[in-house]
């Protein structure tokens, strides 16, 4: 799941308290899109990366056993993948996978953060 920081999300100026802003937006998106609340742990901050994405991204991790309630306006479906299943999906090429997802999964795996 993903979300965007809106102007109304800022707690001060656009460059103030950004760690709090991004955490709060991620928590809101988790609640809105999956219908759950859980503590979030920051994993990484990524600037715009040529060939990957034009926006900066902050990634958090959490654990939650569900149940999940998908927000119909935002999500058509949710699927969970093992690293090997995701590799196969990317190799297969029949379903669209964003460059940012591939980039982030590689980054997470290289640091032993998956699992």
mmCIF file of N, CA and C in Angstrom:
data_model
loop_
_atom_site.group_PDB
_atom_site.id
_atom_site.type_symbol
_atom_site.label_atom_id
_atom_site.label_comp_id
_atom_site.label_asym_id
_atom_site.label_seq_id
_atom_site.Cartn_x
_atom_site.Cartn_y
_atom_site.Cartn_z
ATOM 1 N N UNK A 1 0.837 -1.170 0.000
ATOM 2 C CA UNK A 1 0.000 0.000 0.000
ATOM 3 C C UNK A 1 0.880 1.230 0.000
ATOM 4 N N UNK A 2 0.324 2.316 -0.420
ATOM 5 C CA UNK A 2 1.096 3.550 -0.515
ATOM 6 C C UNK A 2 0.157 4.734 -0.322
ATOM 7 N N UNK A 3 0.739 5.861 -0.033
ATOM 8 C CA UNK A 3 -0.040 7.076 0.120
ATOM 9 C C UNK A 3 0.809 8.273 -0.220
ATOM 10 N N UNK A 4 0.158 9.399 -0.308
ATOM 11 C CA UNK A 4 0.854 10.644 -0.615
ATOM 12 C C UNK A 4 0.652 11.635 0.515
ATOM 13 N N UNK A 5 1.683 12.390 0.808
ATOM 14 C CA UNK A 5 1.595 13.476 1.770
ATOM 15 C C UNK A 5 0.939 14.651 1.071
ATOM 16 N N UNK A 6 -0.118 15.147 1.670
ATOM 17 C CA UNK A 6 -0.839 16.303 1.138
ATOM 18 C C UNK A 6 -0.433 17.554 1.916
ATOM 19 N N UNK A 7 -0.694 18.702 1.348
ATOM 20 C CA UNK A 7 -0.331 19.959 2.008
ATOM 21 C C UNK A 7 -0.920 20.032 3.416
ATOM 22 N N UNK A 8 -2.136 19.546 3.592
ATOM 23 C CA UNK A 8 -2.799 19.606 4.904
ATOM 24 C C UNK A 8 -2.170 18.668 5.933
ATOM 25 N N UNK A 9 -1.300 17.741 5.508
ATOM 26 C CA UNK A 9 -0.652 16.803 6.425
ATOM 27 C C UNK A 9 0.525 17.419 7.171
ATOM 28 N N UNK A 10 1.067 18.508 6.656
ATOM 29 C CA UNK A 10 2.262 19.087 7.277
ATOM 30 C C UNK A 10 1.926 19.672 8.640
ATOM 31 N N UNK A 11 2.813 19.454 9.601
ATOM 32 C CA UNK A 11 2.615 19.906 10.973
ATOM 33 C C UNK A 11 3.179 21.302 11.202
ATOM 34 N N UNK A 12 3.983 21.774 10.289
ATOM 35 C CA UNK A 12 4.576 23.107 10.341
ATOM 36 C C UNK A 12 4.777 23.534 8.908
ATOM 37 N N UNK A 13 5.977 24.009 8.599
ATOM 38 C CA UNK A 13 6.307 24.318 7.218
ATOM 39 C C UNK A 13 6.554 23.019 6.455
ATOM 40 N N UNK A 14 6.740 23.119 5.139
ATOM 41 C CA UNK A 14 6.894 21.909 4.324
ATOM 42 C C UNK A 14 8.153 21.100 4.619
ATOM 43 N N UNK A 15 9.106 21.659 5.353
ATOM 44 C CA UNK A 15 10.323 20.921 5.680
ATOM 45 C C UNK A 15 10.476 20.683 7.181
ATOM 46 N N UNK A 16 9.391 20.820 7.925
ATOM 47 C CA UNK A 16 9.460 20.679 9.374
ATOM 48 C C UNK A 16 8.809 19.368 9.828
ATOM 49 N N UNK A 17 9.442 18.706 10.779
ATOM 50 C CA UNK A 17 8.891 17.512 11.445
ATOM 51 C C UNK A 17 8.487 16.432 10.444
ATOM 52 N N UNK A 18 9.308 16.257 9.426
ATOM 53 C CA UNK A 18 8.949 15.332 8.350
ATOM 54 C C UNK A 18 8.856 13.879 8.805
ATOM 55 N N UNK A 19 9.666 13.474 9.772
ATOM 56 C CA UNK A 19 9.550 12.097 10.261
ATOM 57 C C UNK A 19 8.151 11.839 10.808
ATOM 58 N N UNK A 20 7.623 12.793 11.568
ATOM 59 C CA UNK A 20 6.273 12.662 12.118
ATOM 60 C C UNK A 20 5.224 12.695 11.019
ATOM 61 N N UNK A 21 5.405 13.589 10.067
ATOM 62 C CA UNK A 21 4.442 13.723 8.971
ATOM 63 C C UNK A 21 4.329 12.418 8.199
ATOM 64 N N UNK A 22 5.468 11.871 7.790
ATOM 65 C CA UNK A 22 5.433 10.633 7.010
ATOM 66 C C UNK A 22 4.876 9.468 7.827
ATOM 67 N N UNK A 23 5.250 9.376 9.106
ATOM 68 C CA UNK A 23 4.709 8.307 9.953
ATOM 69 C C UNK A 23 3.199 8.431 10.086
ATOM 70 N N UNK A 24 2.710 9.645 10.335
ATOM 71 C CA UNK A 24 1.271 9.850 10.496
ATOM 72 C C UNK A 24 0.510 9.507 9.213
ATOM 73 N N UNK A 25 1.046 9.904 8.073
ATOM 74 C CA UNK A 25 0.390 9.588 6.801
ATOM 75 C C UNK A 25 0.401 8.084 6.561
ATOM 76 N N UNK A 26 1.504 7.411 6.863
ATOM 77 C CA UNK A 26 1.568 5.955 6.686
ATOM 78 C C UNK A 26 0.560 5.261 7.593
ATOM 79 N N UNK A 27 0.418 5.726 8.812
ATOM 80 C CA UNK A 27 -0.555 5.127 9.725
ATOM 81 C C UNK A 27 -1.981 5.356 9.221
ATOM 82 N N UNK A 28 -2.243 6.543 8.703
ATOM 83 C CA UNK A 28 -3.568 6.831 8.140
ATOM 84 C C UNK A 28 -3.867 5.917 6.958
ATOM 85 N N UNK A 29 -2.886 5.764 6.059
ATOM 86 C CA UNK A 29 -3.091 4.921 4.881
ATOM 87 C C UNK A 29 -3.298 3.459 5.267
ATOM 88 N N UNK A 30 -2.573 2.986 6.267
ATOM 89 C CA UNK A 30 -2.751 1.626 6.746
ATOM 90 C C UNK A 30 -4.190 1.421 7.233
ATOM 91 N N UNK A 31 -4.686 2.379 7.986
ATOM 92 C CA UNK A 31 -6.066 2.308 8.483
ATOM 93 C C UNK A 31 -7.063 2.407 7.332
ATOM 94 N N UNK A 32 -6.857 3.367 6.434
ATOM 95 C CA UNK A 32 -7.815 3.574 5.339
ATOM 96 C C UNK A 32 -7.833 2.410 4.359
ATOM 97 N N UNK A 33 -6.670 1.933 3.955
ATOM 98 C CA UNK A 33 -6.613 0.959 2.867
ATOM 99 C C UNK A 33 -6.758 -0.485 3.329
ATOM 100 N N UNK A 34 -6.304 -0.799 4.556
ATOM 101 C CA UNK A 34 -6.401 -2.176 5.037
ATOM 102 C C UNK A 34 -7.282 -2.324 6.273
ATOM 103 N N UNK A 35 -7.699 -1.197 6.854
ATOM 104 C CA UNK A 35 -8.594 -1.248 7.995
ATOM 105 C C UNK A 35 -7.951 -1.726 9.285
ATOM 106 N N UNK A 36 -6.652 -1.498 9.459
ATOM 107 C CA UNK A 36 -5.964 -1.939 10.678
ATOM 108 C C UNK A 36 -5.095 -0.822 11.232
ATOM 109 N N UNK A 37 -4.770 -0.973 12.502
ATOM 110 C CA UNK A 37 -3.813 -0.092 13.153
ATOM 111 C C UNK A 37 -2.684 -0.962 13.687
ATOM 112 N N UNK A 38 -1.478 -0.517 13.512
ATOM 113 C CA UNK A 38 -0.319 -1.254 13.987
ATOM 114 C C UNK A 38 0.854 -0.288 14.093
ATOM 115 N N UNK A 39 1.789 -0.570 15.001
ATOM 116 C CA UNK A 39 2.967 0.297 15.094
ATOM 117 C C UNK A 39 3.818 0.161 13.835
ATOM 118 N N UNK A 40 4.411 1.257 13.428
ATOM 119 C CA UNK A 40 5.241 1.284 12.229
ATOM 120 C C UNK A 40 6.690 1.521 12.598
ATOM 121 N N UNK A 41 7.571 0.825 11.901
ATOM 122 C CA UNK A 41 9.009 0.995 12.095
ATOM 123 C C UNK A 41 9.607 1.540 10.798
ATOM 124 N N UNK A 42 10.291 2.688 10.856
ATOM 125 C CA UNK A 42 10.902 3.212 9.631
ATOM 126 C C UNK A 42 11.971 2.258 9.112
ATOM 127 N N UNK A 43 11.983 2.078 7.792
ATOM 128 C CA UNK A 43 12.961 1.191 7.155
ATOM 129 C C UNK A 43 13.927 1.982 6.290
ATOM 130 N N UNK A 44 13.416 2.932 5.520
ATOM 131 C CA UNK A 44 14.293 3.691 4.647
ATOM 132 C C UNK A 44 13.627 4.924 4.080
ATOM 133 N N UNK A 45 14.467 5.847 3.633
ATOM 134 C CA UNK A 45 14.029 7.086 2.990
ATOM 135 C C UNK A 45 14.737 7.142 1.650
ATOM 136 N N UNK A 46 13.974 7.258 0.582
ATOM 137 C CA UNK A 46 14.524 7.182 -0.765
ATOM 138 C C UNK A 46 14.204 8.457 -1.538
ATOM 139 N N UNK A 47 15.227 9.112 -2.062
ATOM 140 C CA UNK A 47 14.989 10.315 -2.879
ATOM 141 C C UNK A 47 14.454 9.899 -4.248
ATOM 142 N N UNK A 48 13.983 10.867 -5.029
ATOM 143 C CA UNK A 48 13.622 10.532 -6.401
ATOM 144 C C UNK A 48 14.810 9.842 -7.075
ATOM 145 N N UNK A 49 14.543 8.763 -7.770
ATOM 146 C CA UNK A 49 15.599 7.953 -8.364
ATOM 147 C C UNK A 49 15.324 7.782 -9.848
ATOM 148 N N UNK A 50 16.253 8.232 -10.670
ATOM 149 C CA UNK A 50 16.078 8.163 -12.115
ATOM 150 C C UNK A 50 15.792 6.730 -12.552
ATOM 151 N N UNK A 51 14.780 6.581 -13.389
ATOM 152 C CA UNK A 51 14.406 5.272 -13.892
ATOM 153 C C UNK A 51 13.566 4.448 -12.935
ATOM 154 N N UNK A 52 13.329 4.976 -11.741
ATOM 155 C CA UNK A 52 12.547 4.236 -10.745
ATOM 156 C C UNK A 52 11.278 5.006 -10.392
ATOM 157 N N UNK A 53 11.443 6.217 -9.865
ATOM 158 C CA UNK A 53 10.295 7.022 -9.466
ATOM 159 C C UNK A 53 10.732 8.473 -9.370
ATOM 160 N N UNK A 54 9.810 9.367 -9.562
ATOM 161 C CA UNK A 54 10.117 10.796 -9.530
ATOM 162 C C UNK A 54 9.787 11.429 -8.188
ATOM 163 N N UNK A 55 9.262 10.653 -7.245
ATOM 164 C CA UNK A 55 8.918 11.162 -5.927
ATOM 165 C C UNK A 55 9.839 10.540 -4.883
ATOM 166 N N UNK A 56 9.984 11.237 -3.757
ATOM 167 C CA UNK A 56 10.706 10.609 -2.663
ATOM 168 C C UNK A 56 9.760 9.639 -1.968
ATOM 169 N N UNK A 57 10.313 8.663 -1.318
ATOM 170 C CA UNK A 57 9.505 7.656 -0.642
ATOM 171 C C UNK A 57 10.092 7.357 0.724
ATOM 172 N N UNK A 58 9.226 7.087 1.648
ATOM 173 C CA UNK A 58 9.627 6.587 2.961
ATOM 174 C C UNK A 58 8.926 5.248 3.125
ATOM 175 N N UNK A 59 9.671 4.277 3.604
ATOM 176 C CA UNK A 59 9.148 2.926 3.742
ATOM 177 C C UNK A 59 9.148 2.539 5.217
ATOM 178 N N UNK A 60 8.049 1.941 5.627
ATOM 179 C CA UNK A 60 7.879 1.472 6.996
ATOM 180 C C UNK A 60 7.545 -0.005 6.958
ATOM 181 N N UNK A 61 7.807 -0.680 8.065
ATOM 182 C CA UNK A 61 7.359 -2.063 8.157
ATOM 183 C C UNK A 61 6.514 -2.222 9.401
ATOM 184 N N UNK A 62 5.654 -3.225 9.352
ATOM 185 C CA UNK A 62 4.801 -3.565 10.480
ATOM 186 C C UNK A 62 4.384 -5.013 10.336
ATOM 187 N N UNK A 63 3.760 -5.538 11.351
ATOM 188 C CA UNK A 63 3.201 -6.884 11.319
ATOM 189 C C UNK A 63 1.771 -6.803 11.826
ATOM 190 N N UNK A 64 0.873 -7.497 11.154
ATOM 191 C CA UNK A 64 -0.514 -7.556 11.588
ATOM 192 C C UNK A 64 -1.124 -8.823 11.009
ATOM 193 N N UNK A 65 -1.814 -9.583 11.826
ATOM 194 C CA UNK A 65 -2.394 -10.854 11.399
ATOM 195 C C UNK A 65 -3.768 -10.707 10.751
ATOM 196 N N UNK A 66 -4.295 -9.489 10.720
ATOM 197 C CA UNK A 66 -5.615 -9.295 10.139
ATOM 198 C C UNK A 66 -6.677 -9.476 11.210
ATOM 199 N N UNK A 67 -7.915 -9.509 10.811
ATOM 200 C CA UNK A 67 -8.390 -9.475 9.432
ATOM 201 C C UNK A 67 -8.218 -8.085 8.822
ATOM 202 N N UNK A 68 -8.185 -8.062 7.509
ATOM 203 C CA UNK A 68 -8.024 -6.828 6.764
ATOM 204 C C UNK A 68 -9.334 -6.482 6.075
ATOM 205 N N UNK A 69 -9.626 -5.192 6.016
ATOM 206 C CA UNK A 69 -10.797 -4.693 5.305
ATOM 207 C C UNK A 69 -10.292 -3.753 4.228
ATOM 208 N N UNK A 70 -10.354 -4.194 2.967
ATOM 209 C CA UNK A 70 -9.825 -3.380 1.868
ATOM 210 C C UNK A 70 -10.752 -2.213 1.574
ATOM 211 N N UNK A 71 -10.173 -1.056 1.336
ATOM 212 C CA UNK A 71 -10.924 0.131 0.956
ATOM 213 C C UNK A 71 -11.222 0.025 -0.540
ATOM 214 N N UNK A 72 -12.457 -0.235 -0.886
ATOM 215 C CA UNK A 72 -12.848 -0.507 -2.270
ATOM 216 C C UNK A 72 -12.473 0.633 -3.221
ATOM 217 N N UNK A 73 -12.502 1.871 -2.742
ATOM 218 C CA UNK A 73 -12.179 3.006 -3.612
ATOM 219 C C UNK A 73 -10.698 3.058 -3.956
ATOM 220 N N UNK A 74 -9.859 2.425 -3.150
ATOM 221 C CA UNK A 74 -8.413 2.504 -3.316
ATOM 222 C C UNK A 74 -7.780 1.200 -3.799
ATOM 223 N N UNK A 75 -8.313 0.076 -3.360
ATOM 224 C CA UNK A 75 -7.692 -1.219 -3.641
ATOM 225 C C UNK A 75 -8.673 -2.156 -4.316
ATOM 226 N N UNK A 76 -8.247 -2.731 -5.391
ATOM 227 C CA UNK A 76 -9.046 -3.745 -6.055
ATOM 228 C C UNK A 76 -8.820 -5.107 -5.406
ATOM 229 N N UNK A 77 -7.569 -5.360 -5.021
ATOM 230 C CA UNK A 77 -7.224 -6.603 -4.349
ATOM 231 C C UNK A 77 -5.916 -6.403 -3.594
ATOM 232 N N UNK A 78 -5.651 -7.312 -2.683
ATOM 233 C CA UNK A 78 -4.375 -7.336 -1.965
ATOM 234 C C UNK A 78 -3.845 -8.760 -2.058
ATOM 235 N N UNK A 79 -2.543 -8.866 -2.275
ATOM 236 C CA UNK A 79 -1.909 -10.178 -2.339
ATOM 237 C C UNK A 79 -0.617 -10.134 -1.543
ATOM 238 N N UNK A 80 -0.279 -11.257 -0.947
ATOM 239 C CA UNK A 80 0.948 -11.379 -0.188
ATOM 240 C C UNK A 80 1.870 -12.326 -0.941
ATOM 241 N N UNK A 81 3.170 -11.994 -0.974
ATOM 242 C CA UNK A 81 4.137 -12.756 -1.746
ATOM 243 C C UNK A 81 5.342 -13.122 -0.894
ATOM 244 N N UNK A 82 5.886 -14.283 -1.148
ATOM 245 C CA UNK A 82 7.219 -14.602 -0.644
ATOM 246 C C UNK A 82 8.197 -13.932 -1.600
ATOM 247 N N UNK A 83 9.455 -13.792 -1.217
ATOM 248 C CA UNK A 83 10.433 -13.219 -2.154
ATOM 249 C C UNK A 83 10.493 -14.002 -3.472
ATOM 250 N N UNK A 84 10.429 -15.309 -3.392
ATOM 251 C CA UNK A 84 10.508 -16.135 -4.598
ATOM 252 C C UNK A 84 9.284 -15.946 -5.492
ATOM 253 N N UNK A 85 8.118 -15.819 -4.890
ATOM 254 C CA UNK A 85 6.902 -15.588 -5.671
ATOM 255 C C UNK A 85 6.950 -14.225 -6.366
ATOM 256 N N UNK A 86 7.477 -13.232 -5.679
ATOM 257 C CA UNK A 86 7.600 -11.913 -6.299
ATOM 258 C C UNK A 86 8.596 -11.951 -7.447
ATOM 259 N N UNK A 87 9.716 -12.639 -7.263
ATOM 260 C CA UNK A 87 10.685 -12.799 -8.354
ATOM 261 C C UNK A 87 10.024 -13.423 -9.578
ATOM 262 N N UNK A 88 9.238 -14.449 -9.362
ATOM 263 C CA UNK A 88 8.567 -15.137 -10.466
ATOM 264 C C UNK A 88 7.565 -14.214 -11.149
ATOM 265 N N UNK A 89 6.849 -13.415 -10.389
ATOM 266 C CA UNK A 89 5.890 -12.470 -10.957
ATOM 267 C C UNK A 89 6.593 -11.458 -11.858
ATOM 268 N N UNK A 90 7.720 -10.939 -11.395
ATOM 269 C CA UNK A 90 8.485 -9.966 -12.183
ATOM 270 C C UNK A 90 9.033 -10.622 -13.448
ATOM 271 N N UNK A 91 9.600 -11.812 -13.317
ATOM 272 C CA UNK A 91 10.149 -12.527 -14.481
ATOM 273 C C UNK A 91 9.064 -12.834 -15.513
ATOM 274 N N UNK A 92 7.903 -13.233 -15.032
ATOM 275 C CA UNK A 92 6.808 -13.616 -15.917
ATOM 276 C C UNK A 92 6.380 -12.448 -16.805
ATOM 277 N N UNK A 93 6.290 -11.263 -16.249
ATOM 278 C CA UNK A 93 5.998 -10.067 -17.021
ATOM 279 C C UNK A 93 4.559 -9.904 -17.480
ATOM 280 N N UNK A 94 3.666 -10.798 -17.122
ATOM 281 C CA UNK A 94 2.278 -10.683 -17.583
ATOM 282 C C UNK A 94 1.460 -9.702 -16.757
ATOM 283 N N UNK A 95 1.914 -9.422 -15.527
ATOM 284 C CA UNK A 95 1.218 -8.465 -14.687
ATOM 285 C C UNK A 95 2.134 -7.274 -14.449
ATOM 286 N N UNK A 96 1.564 -6.071 -14.436
ATOM 287 C CA UNK A 96 2.422 -4.894 -14.235
ATOM 288 C C UNK A 96 2.983 -4.849 -12.818
ATOM 289 N N UNK A 97 4.260 -4.568 -12.728
ATOM 290 C CA UNK A 97 4.946 -4.389 -11.455
ATOM 291 C C UNK A 97 5.726 -3.084 -11.576
ATOM 292 N N UNK A 98 5.532 -2.184 -10.625
ATOM 293 C CA UNK A 98 6.196 -0.886 -10.725
ATOM 294 C C UNK A 98 7.692 -1.011 -10.502
ATOM 295 N N UNK A 99 8.422 -0.121 -11.141
ATOM 296 C CA UNK A 99 9.861 -0.064 -10.948
ATOM 297 C C UNK A 99 10.223 0.219 -9.501
ATOM 298 N N UNK A 100 9.413 1.020 -8.817
ATOM 299 C CA UNK A 100 9.675 1.330 -7.421
ATOM 300 C C UNK A 100 9.538 0.089 -6.554
ATOM 301 N N UNK A 101 8.549 -0.751 -6.817
ATOM 302 C CA UNK A 101 8.409 -1.983 -6.047
ATOM 303 C C UNK A 101 9.629 -2.879 -6.230
ATOM 304 N N UNK A 102 10.066 -3.062 -7.458
ATOM 305 C CA UNK A 102 11.235 -3.898 -7.727
ATOM 306 C C UNK A 102 12.465 -3.327 -7.028
ATOM 307 N N UNK A 103 12.648 -2.019 -7.125
ATOM 308 C CA UNK A 103 13.778 -1.337 -6.490
ATOM 309 C C UNK A 103 13.755 -1.531 -4.978
ATOM 310 N N UNK A 104 12.600 -1.287 -4.347
ATOM 311 C CA UNK A 104 12.507 -1.379 -2.892
ATOM 312 C C UNK A 104 12.684 -2.808 -2.401
ATOM 313 N N UNK A 105 12.111 -3.763 -3.106
ATOM 314 C CA UNK A 105 12.265 -5.160 -2.685
ATOM 315 C C UNK A 105 13.722 -5.579 -2.775
ATOM 316 N N UNK A 106 14.403 -5.172 -3.842
ATOM 317 C CA UNK A 106 15.833 -5.485 -3.950
ATOM 318 C C UNK A 106 16.601 -4.867 -2.780
ATOM 319 N N UNK A 107 16.328 -3.612 -2.482
ATOM 320 C CA UNK A 107 16.996 -2.901 -1.389
ATOM 321 C C UNK A 107 16.733 -3.611 -0.055
ATOM 322 N N UNK A 108 15.495 -3.985 0.204
ATOM 323 C CA UNK A 108 15.119 -4.666 1.450
ATOM 324 C C UNK A 108 15.822 -6.022 1.555
ATOM 325 N N UNK A 109 15.820 -6.765 0.468
ATOM 326 C CA UNK A 109 16.459 -8.085 0.492
ATOM 327 C C UNK A 109 17.972 -7.987 0.679
ATOM 328 N N UNK A 110 18.612 -7.010 0.035
ATOM 329 C CA UNK A 110 20.057 -6.844 0.162
ATOM 330 C C UNK A 110 20.475 -6.577 1.603
ATOM 331 N N UNK A 111 19.584 -6.033 2.393
ATOM 332 C CA UNK A 111 19.882 -5.704 3.785
ATOM 333 C C UNK A 111 19.333 -6.735 4.760
ATOM 334 N N UNK A 112 18.778 -7.823 4.240
ATOM 335 C CA UNK A 112 18.253 -8.878 5.103
ATOM 336 C C UNK A 112 17.038 -8.486 5.908
ATOM 337 N N UNK A 113 16.245 -7.552 5.388
ATOM 338 C CA UNK A 113 15.091 -7.046 6.120
ATOM 339 C C UNK A 113 13.792 -7.770 5.784
ATOM 340 N N UNK A 114 13.807 -8.675 4.817
ATOM 341 C CA UNK A 114 12.582 -9.371 4.436
ATOM 342 C C UNK A 114 12.362 -10.521 5.407
ATOM 343 N N UNK A 115 11.157 -10.583 5.959
ATOM 344 C CA UNK A 115 10.826 -11.751 6.774
ATOM 345 C C UNK A 115 10.615 -11.464 8.219
#
